[in-house]
Coordinates of C-alpha atoms in Angstrom, one line a residue:
Chain A
M1 CA 69.5 42.5 69.7
P2 CA 66.6 41.2 68.2
D3 CA 63.6 43.8 67.6
N4 CA 61.4 43.0 70.4
V5 CA 64.1 43.3 73.0
R6 CA 64.3 46.2 74.6
Q7 CA 66.7 47.6 77.4
V8 CA 63.6 48.9 79.8
V9 CA 59.4 48.1 79.7
I10 CA 57.4 50.0 81.4
I11 CA 54.2 48.7 82.6
G12 CA 51.8 51.4 83.8
S13 CA 51.7 55.1 83.0
G14 CA 50.7 56.9 86.0
P15 CA 53.1 59.3 87.7
A16 CA 55.5 56.4 88.7
G17 CA 55.4 54.9 85.3
L18 CA 55.8 58.3 83.4
T19 CA 58.6 59.5 85.8
A20 CA 60.4 56.2 85.1
A21 CA 59.7 56.8 81.7
V22 CA 61.2 60.4 81.7
Y23 CA 64.2 59.4 83.6
T24 CA 65.3 56.1 81.5
A25 CA 64.5 58.1 78.4
R26 CA 67.0 61.2 79.0
A27 CA 68.9 58.0 80.2
N28 CA 69.0 57.0 76.5
L29 CA 67.4 53.7 77.3
S30 CA 64.8 54.1 74.8
P31 CA 62.0 53.0 77.4
L32 CA 58.8 51.2 76.0
V33 CA 55.6 52.4 78.3
L34 CA 53.0 49.7 78.0
E35 CA 50.4 52.5 79.3
G36 CA 47.1 50.3 79.9
E37 CA 43.6 50.3 78.0
P38 CA 41.1 53.2 78.2
S39 CA 38.4 52.2 81.1
S40 CA 36.1 54.2 83.5
T41 CA 38.2 52.9 86.7
S42 CA 41.6 53.7 87.5
D43 CA 42.9 51.2 85.9
Q44 CA 43.8 53.2 82.5
P45 CA 46.4 55.1 80.6
G46 CA 47.3 57.9 83.4
G47 CA 45.9 56.1 86.0
Q48 CA 44.1 56.9 89.2
L49 CA 44.4 60.9 88.4
M50 CA 42.6 60.6 85.2
L51 CA 39.5 60.6 87.3
T52 CA 40.2 63.7 89.8
T53 CA 39.8 67.1 89.3
E54 CA 42.0 69.7 90.9
V55 CA 45.4 68.5 92.5
E56 CA 46.4 71.3 94.8
N57 CA 49.5 69.3 96.7
Y58 CA 51.4 68.4 93.7
P59 CA 54.5 70.9 94.1
G60 CA 54.9 73.5 91.3
F61 CA 51.2 74.2 90.4
P62 CA 50.6 76.8 92.8
E63 CA 46.9 77.3 91.7
G64 CA 46.2 73.7 91.2
I65 CA 46.1 71.7 88.1
M66 CA 43.4 69.1 86.8
G67 CA 44.3 65.4 87.2
P68 CA 43.9 64.7 83.8
D69 CA 46.2 67.9 82.4
L70 CA 49.0 66.8 85.0
M71 CA 48.8 63.3 83.5
T72 CA 48.7 64.7 79.7
R73 CA 52.0 67.0 80.6
M74 CA 53.8 63.9 82.2
R75 CA 53.2 62.0 79.2
E76 CA 54.2 64.7 76.9
Q77 CA 57.3 65.3 78.7
A78 CA 58.2 61.3 78.6
A79 CA 57.6 61.2 74.7
R80 CA 59.6 64.5 74.0
F81 CA 62.8 62.7 75.1
G82 CA 62.1 59.7 73.2
A83 CA 60.0 57.4 75.6
E84 CA 57.7 55.1 73.5
L85 CA 54.1 54.8 74.5
H86 CA 51.3 52.5 73.6
Q87 CA 47.9 52.2 74.8
L88 CA 48.1 48.4 75.4
K89 CA 47.1 46.3 78.1
V90 CA 49.8 43.2 79.2
A91 CA 48.4 39.8 79.3
K92 CA 51.2 38.1 81.0
V93 CA 54.8 38.4 82.2
D94 CA 57.3 35.9 82.6
L95 CA 59.7 36.9 84.8
S96 CA 62.1 33.4 85.4
S97 CA 64.4 34.5 82.8
R98 CA 66.4 37.8 81.4
P99 CA 64.9 39.1 79.0
F100 CA 61.7 38.8 80.7
G101 CA 58.7 38.1 78.5
V102 CA 55.8 40.4 78.3
W103 CA 52.7 39.4 76.2
I104 CA 50.1 41.5 74.8
G105 CA 46.6 40.6 73.7
D106 CA 46.6 36.5 73.4
A107 CA 48.5 35.5 76.5
D108 CA 48.5 31.6 75.3
A109 CA 50.8 32.7 72.2
S110 CA 54.4 30.7 72.4
E111 CA 56.2 33.9 72.2
P112 CA 56.0 37.2 73.9
T113 CA 55.3 40.3 72.2
Y114 CA 58.2 41.9 73.8
R115 CA 61.0 41.1 75.9
A116 CA 63.0 43.2 78.3
E117 CA 66.6 43.3 80.0
A118 CA 64.9 45.4 83.0
L119 CA 61.1 45.7 84.0
I120 CA 59.9 48.5 85.8
I121 CA 56.6 47.7 87.3
A122 CA 53.8 50.9 87.8
T123 CA 50.4 49.1 87.6
G124 CA 49.1 51.1 90.1
A125 CA 46.1 50.2 92.2
Q126 CA 42.2 50.1 91.4
S127 CA 39.3 51.2 93.0
L128 CA 37.5 48.7 95.1
L129 CA 33.6 48.0 94.9
L130 CA 31.2 47.3 97.4
N131 CA 30.8 43.9 96.1
L132 CA 27.2 44.0 96.5
P133 CA 24.3 41.8 94.7
R134 CA 23.4 43.9 90.9
E135 CA 26.1 46.4 91.6
N136 CA 27.9 45.9 88.4
Q137 CA 24.3 46.4 86.6
L138 CA 23.5 49.2 88.3
I139 CA 27.1 51.1 87.2
G140 CA 25.7 53.9 84.9
H141 CA 22.4 53.6 86.5
G142 CA 23.0 55.3 89.6
V143 CA 26.1 53.6 91.1
S144 CA 29.3 54.9 89.8
T145 CA 33.2 54.9 90.5
C146 CA 33.7 58.5 88.8
A147 CA 32.5 61.9 90.4
T148 CA 33.7 64.0 87.8
C149 CA 32.5 61.7 85.1
D150 CA 28.8 61.4 86.5
G151 CA 28.3 64.3 88.9
F152 CA 26.7 66.2 86.2
F153 CA 24.0 63.7 85.7
F154 CA 22.9 64.2 89.5
R155 CA 21.6 68.1 89.6
D156 CA 19.1 68.7 92.5
Q157 CA 19.2 65.0 93.5
D158 CA 20.0 63.5 96.7
I159 CA 22.8 61.3 96.4
A160 CA 25.5 59.4 98.6
V161 CA 29.5 58.5 99.0
V162 CA 30.6 55.7 100.5
G163 CA 33.9 56.0 102.2
G164 CA 35.7 58.4 104.6
G165 CA 38.9 59.0 102.8
D166 CA 40.7 61.6 101.0
S167 CA 39.4 60.7 97.8
A168 CA 35.8 60.0 99.2
I169 CA 35.7 63.5 100.8
E170 CA 36.8 65.1 97.4
E171 CA 34.2 63.5 95.4
A172 CA 31.5 64.7 98.1
T173 CA 32.7 68.3 98.3
F174 CA 33.0 68.2 94.2
L175 CA 29.4 66.3 94.2
T176 CA 27.7 69.9 96.0
R177 CA 28.4 71.5 92.9
F178 CA 25.4 69.5 91.5
A179 CA 23.2 67.4 93.9
R180 CA 20.8 68.7 96.2
T181 CA 22.2 66.7 99.2
V182 CA 25.3 64.6 99.3
T183 CA 25.5 61.8 102.5
I184 CA 28.8 60.6 103.3
I185 CA 28.3 56.9 104.7
H186 CA 31.6 55.9 106.0
R187 CA 31.8 52.8 108.5
R188 CA 33.6 54.8 111.3
D189 CA 32.7 57.6 113.6
E190 CA 35.8 59.8 112.0
L191 CA 37.4 60.6 108.8
R192 CA 40.4 59.4 107.4
A193 CA 40.5 62.3 105.0
S194 CA 43.3 65.1 105.4
R195 CA 42.1 68.1 107.8
I196 CA 41.8 70.5 105.2
M197 CA 39.5 68.2 102.8
Q198 CA 37.9 67.0 106.5
D199 CA 37.3 71.2 107.4
R200 CA 35.7 71.5 104.1
A201 CA 33.3 68.8 104.2
F202 CA 32.1 69.9 107.9
N203 CA 31.7 73.5 106.6
N204 CA 29.6 72.6 103.0
D205 CA 25.6 72.8 104.0
K206 CA 24.7 69.9 101.5
I207 CA 27.1 67.6 102.8
R208 CA 25.7 65.4 105.9
F209 CA 27.2 62.1 107.4
R210 CA 26.1 58.6 108.5
W211 CA 28.8 57.5 110.6
N212 CA 29.2 53.9 111.9
A213 CA 27.6 52.8 108.7
T214 CA 27.6 50.6 105.6
V215 CA 25.9 49.9 102.6
T216 CA 24.4 46.7 102.7
E217 CA 21.8 46.5 99.8
L218 CA 21.0 48.3 96.6
I219 CA 17.3 49.3 95.9
G220 CA 15.7 49.7 92.4
E221 CA 15.6 47.7 89.0
A222 CA 16.2 49.9 85.9
S223 CA 18.4 52.8 88.1
L224 CA 19.2 53.2 91.5
E225 CA 16.2 54.2 94.1
G226 CA 17.8 53.7 97.6
V227 CA 20.2 52.0 99.5
V228 CA 20.1 50.1 102.9
V229 CA 22.6 51.2 105.4
T230 CA 23.5 49.2 108.0
D231 CA 24.8 50.5 111.2
T232 CA 28.0 48.9 112.5
K233 CA 27.7 49.4 116.2
T234 CA 23.9 48.5 116.5
A235 CA 23.1 46.3 113.2
E236 CA 20.0 48.4 112.4
T237 CA 19.3 48.8 109.1
S238 CA 17.5 51.8 107.8
R239 CA 16.6 53.0 104.0
L240 CA 18.0 56.1 102.4
D241 CA 16.6 57.0 99.3
V242 CA 19.3 58.4 96.9
T243 CA 19.5 58.3 93.2
G244 CA 23.2 58.3 93.2
L245 CA 25.5 56.5 94.8
F246 CA 29.5 57.3 94.5
V247 CA 31.8 54.3 95.9
A248 CA 35.1 55.8 97.0
I249 CA 36.3 52.8 99.7
G250 CA 39.7 52.7 98.7
H251 CA 41.9 50.8 96.4
K252 CA 43.7 47.4 95.8
P253 CA 46.9 47.1 94.0
S254 CA 46.9 46.2 90.7
T255 CA 49.1 42.4 90.8
S256 CA 47.1 39.7 89.7
L257 CA 49.7 39.6 86.3
F258 CA 52.8 38.8 89.0
E259 CA 50.7 36.5 91.3
G260 CA 53.3 33.4 92.0
Q261 CA 55.9 35.5 90.6
L262 CA 56.9 37.9 93.0
P263 CA 56.5 38.5 96.8
M264 CA 53.5 40.3 97.6
D265 CA 52.0 40.9 101.2
A266 CA 48.6 39.7 101.9
V267 CA 47.0 42.3 100.5
G268 CA 48.9 41.8 97.1
Y269 CA 51.1 45.1 97.5
L270 CA 54.3 43.9 95.7
E271 CA 57.3 43.7 98.5
T272 CA 60.6 46.0 97.6
V273 CA 64.0 46.1 99.0
P274 CA 63.7 48.9 101.4
G275 CA 65.0 52.2 100.2
T276 CA 65.1 50.5 96.8
A277 CA 62.7 49.6 94.2
K278 CA 64.3 46.3 93.6
T279 CA 62.5 43.3 93.8
V280 CA 63.6 39.9 94.4
V281 CA 63.9 39.3 91.0
E282 CA 67.4 40.8 90.0
G283 CA 65.9 43.5 86.9
V284 CA 62.7 43.8 88.1
F285 CA 61.8 47.0 89.7
A286 CA 58.4 47.9 91.0
C287 CA 57.6 51.8 92.1
G288 CA 54.3 54.1 92.6
D289 CA 51.3 52.7 94.4
V290 CA 51.6 48.7 93.3
Q291 CA 54.1 48.8 96.5
D292 CA 53.4 51.9 98.5
S293 CA 50.7 51.0 101.0
T294 CA 51.6 53.8 103.5
Y295 CA 51.7 57.1 101.3
R296 CA 49.8 56.4 97.8
Q297 CA 50.5 60.2 96.7
A298 CA 51.1 61.4 93.1
I299 CA 54.2 63.1 94.6
T300 CA 55.5 59.9 96.2
A301 CA 54.6 57.6 93.0
A302 CA 56.6 60.2 91.2
G303 CA 59.3 59.8 93.2
S304 CA 59.7 56.4 93.4
G305 CA 59.2 56.0 89.7
C306 CA 62.5 58.0 89.7
Q307 CA 64.2 55.5 92.2
A308 CA 63.4 52.6 89.9
A309 CA 64.5 54.5 86.8
L310 CA 67.9 54.9 88.7
D311 CA 68.1 51.6 90.0
A312 CA 67.3 49.8 86.3
E313 CA 69.8 52.2 84.9
R314 CA 72.4 51.1 87.4
F315 CA 71.5 47.5 87.1
L316 CA 72.1 47.6 83.3
E317 CA 75.0 49.4 83.3
A318 CA 76.5 46.6 85.7
A319 CA 75.0 44.0 83.6
H320 CA 76.8 45.2 80.5
D321 CA 79.9 45.6 82.4
R322 CA 79.9 42.2 83.1
A323 CA 79.2 40.7 80.2
V324 CA 81.9 43.0 78.2
T325 CA 84.6 41.6 81.0
T326 CA 83.6 38.3 80.5
D327 CA 83.9 38.2 76.7
Chain B
M1 CA 41.3 63.2 62.2
G2 CA 37.6 62.7 63.2
A3 CA 36.5 63.9 59.8
N4 CA 33.8 61.2 59.6
V5 CA 32.4 61.4 63.1
N6 CA 29.4 63.7 62.8
H7 CA 28.5 66.1 65.9
L8 CA 24.9 65.8 66.8
S9 CA 22.6 68.4 68.8
D10 CA 19.2 68.1 70.1
T11 CA 18.0 69.7 66.8
T12 CA 19.5 67.3 64.5
F13 CA 19.7 64.5 66.5
D14 CA 16.5 62.7 65.3
E15 CA 16.7 63.2 61.6
T16 CA 20.5 61.9 61.5
V17 CA 20.1 58.7 63.4
A18 CA 16.6 57.8 62.0
G19 CA 17.4 58.6 58.7
S20 CA 20.6 56.8 58.6
S21 CA 20.8 53.5 56.6
E22 CA 24.0 52.3 58.3
P23 CA 23.8 51.7 62.3
V24 CA 24.9 54.7 63.9
L25 CA 27.1 54.3 67.4
V26 CA 26.6 57.5 69.3
D27 CA 29.2 58.7 71.9
F28 CA 27.6 60.8 74.5
W29 CA 30.6 63.1 76.1
A30 CA 31.9 66.0 77.8
E31 CA 34.7 68.0 78.0
W32 CA 35.3 67.6 81.7
C33 CA 35.4 63.7 81.4
G34 CA 39.1 62.2 81.4
P35 CA 38.0 58.7 80.3
C36 CA 35.6 60.3 77.5
K37 CA 38.8 62.1 76.0
M38 CA 41.0 58.6 76.2
I39 CA 38.4 56.9 73.9
A40 CA 37.9 60.0 71.5
P41 CA 40.6 58.9 69.2
I42 CA 39.3 55.0 69.3
L43 CA 35.9 56.6 68.0
D44 CA 38.0 58.6 65.1
E45 CA 40.0 55.6 64.2
M46 CA 36.9 53.1 64.0
A47 CA 34.5 55.5 61.9
D48 CA 37.4 55.8 59.2
E49 CA 38.0 52.0 59.5
H50 CA 34.1 50.9 59.0
A51 CA 32.9 53.6 56.7
G52 CA 30.2 52.8 54.8
K53 CA 29.1 50.3 57.4
L54 CA 29.0 52.0 60.8
A55 CA 28.4 55.7 61.4
I56 CA 29.5 57.4 64.7
A57 CA 28.1 60.4 66.0
K58 CA 28.9 62.5 69.2
V59 CA 26.4 64.5 71.6
N60 CA 28.2 66.7 74.0
V61 CA 25.8 66.2 76.5
D62 CA 26.6 69.8 78.3
E63 CA 25.4 71.5 75.2
N64 CA 22.6 69.0 74.6
P65 CA 21.1 67.8 77.8
D66 CA 17.9 66.8 76.3
I67 CA 18.9 63.8 74.3
A68 CA 20.8 62.7 77.3
R69 CA 17.9 62.9 79.3
R70 CA 16.2 61.1 77.0
F71 CA 18.0 58.4 76.6
Q72 CA 18.4 58.5 80.4
V73 CA 22.5 58.4 80.1
M74 CA 23.6 58.8 84.0
S75 CA 27.7 58.2 83.2
I76 CA 29.8 59.2 80.5
P77 CA 31.3 57.8 78.1
T78 CA 28.1 56.2 77.3
L79 CA 27.9 54.4 74.0
I80 CA 24.5 53.7 72.2
L81 CA 24.1 51.7 69.2
F82 CA 21.1 53.0 67.1
K83 CA 19.8 50.5 64.5
D84 CA 16.9 51.8 62.1
G85 CA 16.6 54.9 64.4
E86 CA 16.2 52.4 67.7
P87 CA 18.7 52.0 70.6
A88 CA 20.0 48.2 70.0
K89 CA 23.2 48.3 72.7
R90 CA 24.4 50.5 75.2
L91 CA 27.7 50.3 76.5
V92 CA 28.6 52.3 79.7
G93 CA 31.9 53.3 80.2
A94 CA 35.7 53.3 78.2
R95 CA 37.1 50.4 77.1
G96 CA 40.0 49.6 74.6
K97 CA 39.5 49.4 70.9
G98 CA 39.5 45.6 70.7
Q99 CA 36.8 45.2 73.2
L100 CA 34.9 48.0 71.7
V101 CA 34.9 46.3 68.4
S102 CA 33.8 42.8 69.6
E103 CA 31.0 44.2 71.5
I104 CA 29.4 46.0 68.4
E105 CA 31.0 43.3 65.8
E106 CA 27.2 41.9 65.3
F107 CA 26.3 45.1 63.9
L108 CA 28.9 45.6 61.3
S109 CA 28.1 42.9 59.1

């Protein structure tokens, strides 16, 4: 086998990718994990948990554990059993024939950087932005996608969080450590977050709510000075003076690499055979948030990473058996 | 590792940055910032690879809030490249090594 042909290549290094790495490494498949590159969004080595603080619902940690610490431990566990991990971002894949091609860096290079007998896709999901004018320009100047990174800079200020799910409420609660007030702007009249998170928010004096509201304009030149909030029922607009805006309106699956090569739903989630991690392409498996629009938890991602590893292992054994009998 | 990276404080910042003959890339960071930890090894590597052409320094924003405030750092990691003591380029957010090097390449001649 040429050097660059690997039995298993795993793209992504969140709970799904790293669990798949632990299992395939223990099955002596010497997995190569392409972890992604550093960034300040969830699209980075370690995935979404790298941007969280306390994780209280991952079994086995009764006192809770910090998200980045949990991911560091998973990475160490995979490395301990021989997984090879690289902080590299995949530029292109070719799933039309096996071994599958995986390109790093130059997507136009004639030869792929690696080839994979089995490919496990665990690219996860990335945070959605509001898509407002000057939003990108104001990131780092009041607009933020990472409360743990930036909350510190908003001591005694009035800030807002957009969103109503678990991550929005967790961020808002975390931000009350620093801010004077935190306004949660949510487009519905009730939260989607779990009950325990909701109770925490409702009982927090620093948190207030703007229901049935969306942010429609960002005010401020060099840095954020306020936002325009539009009522979703009456279309009435009003100004909210905030120096910080934390965006937590959900995620979209990171599947642009696979467009035209793997079936996905309208939003972009990869489709797998129910009850398995198999995609329609034999030898390509998907696990974690990239194929899960329902649960999207660290523990379900880890569980599906295990499924992908076992499915890949069985696939490689069967492929090996076929090769032996035809020889 | 990281032997070429200088840790600056509120008191040593000005003399180090203004007194440097080569451009200084200052990393504003904190212990509690996940993305900051991800780029730390990249900056260590860059400090070694570009020794003599680029100085790399770090400011812990927890311990040195004054400098962070003076340069209006509101998000970390923020990297500010100082040339002749003045801020010449500002990069907000973590990124991979290739992208980071290409964004400051013009200052490396």
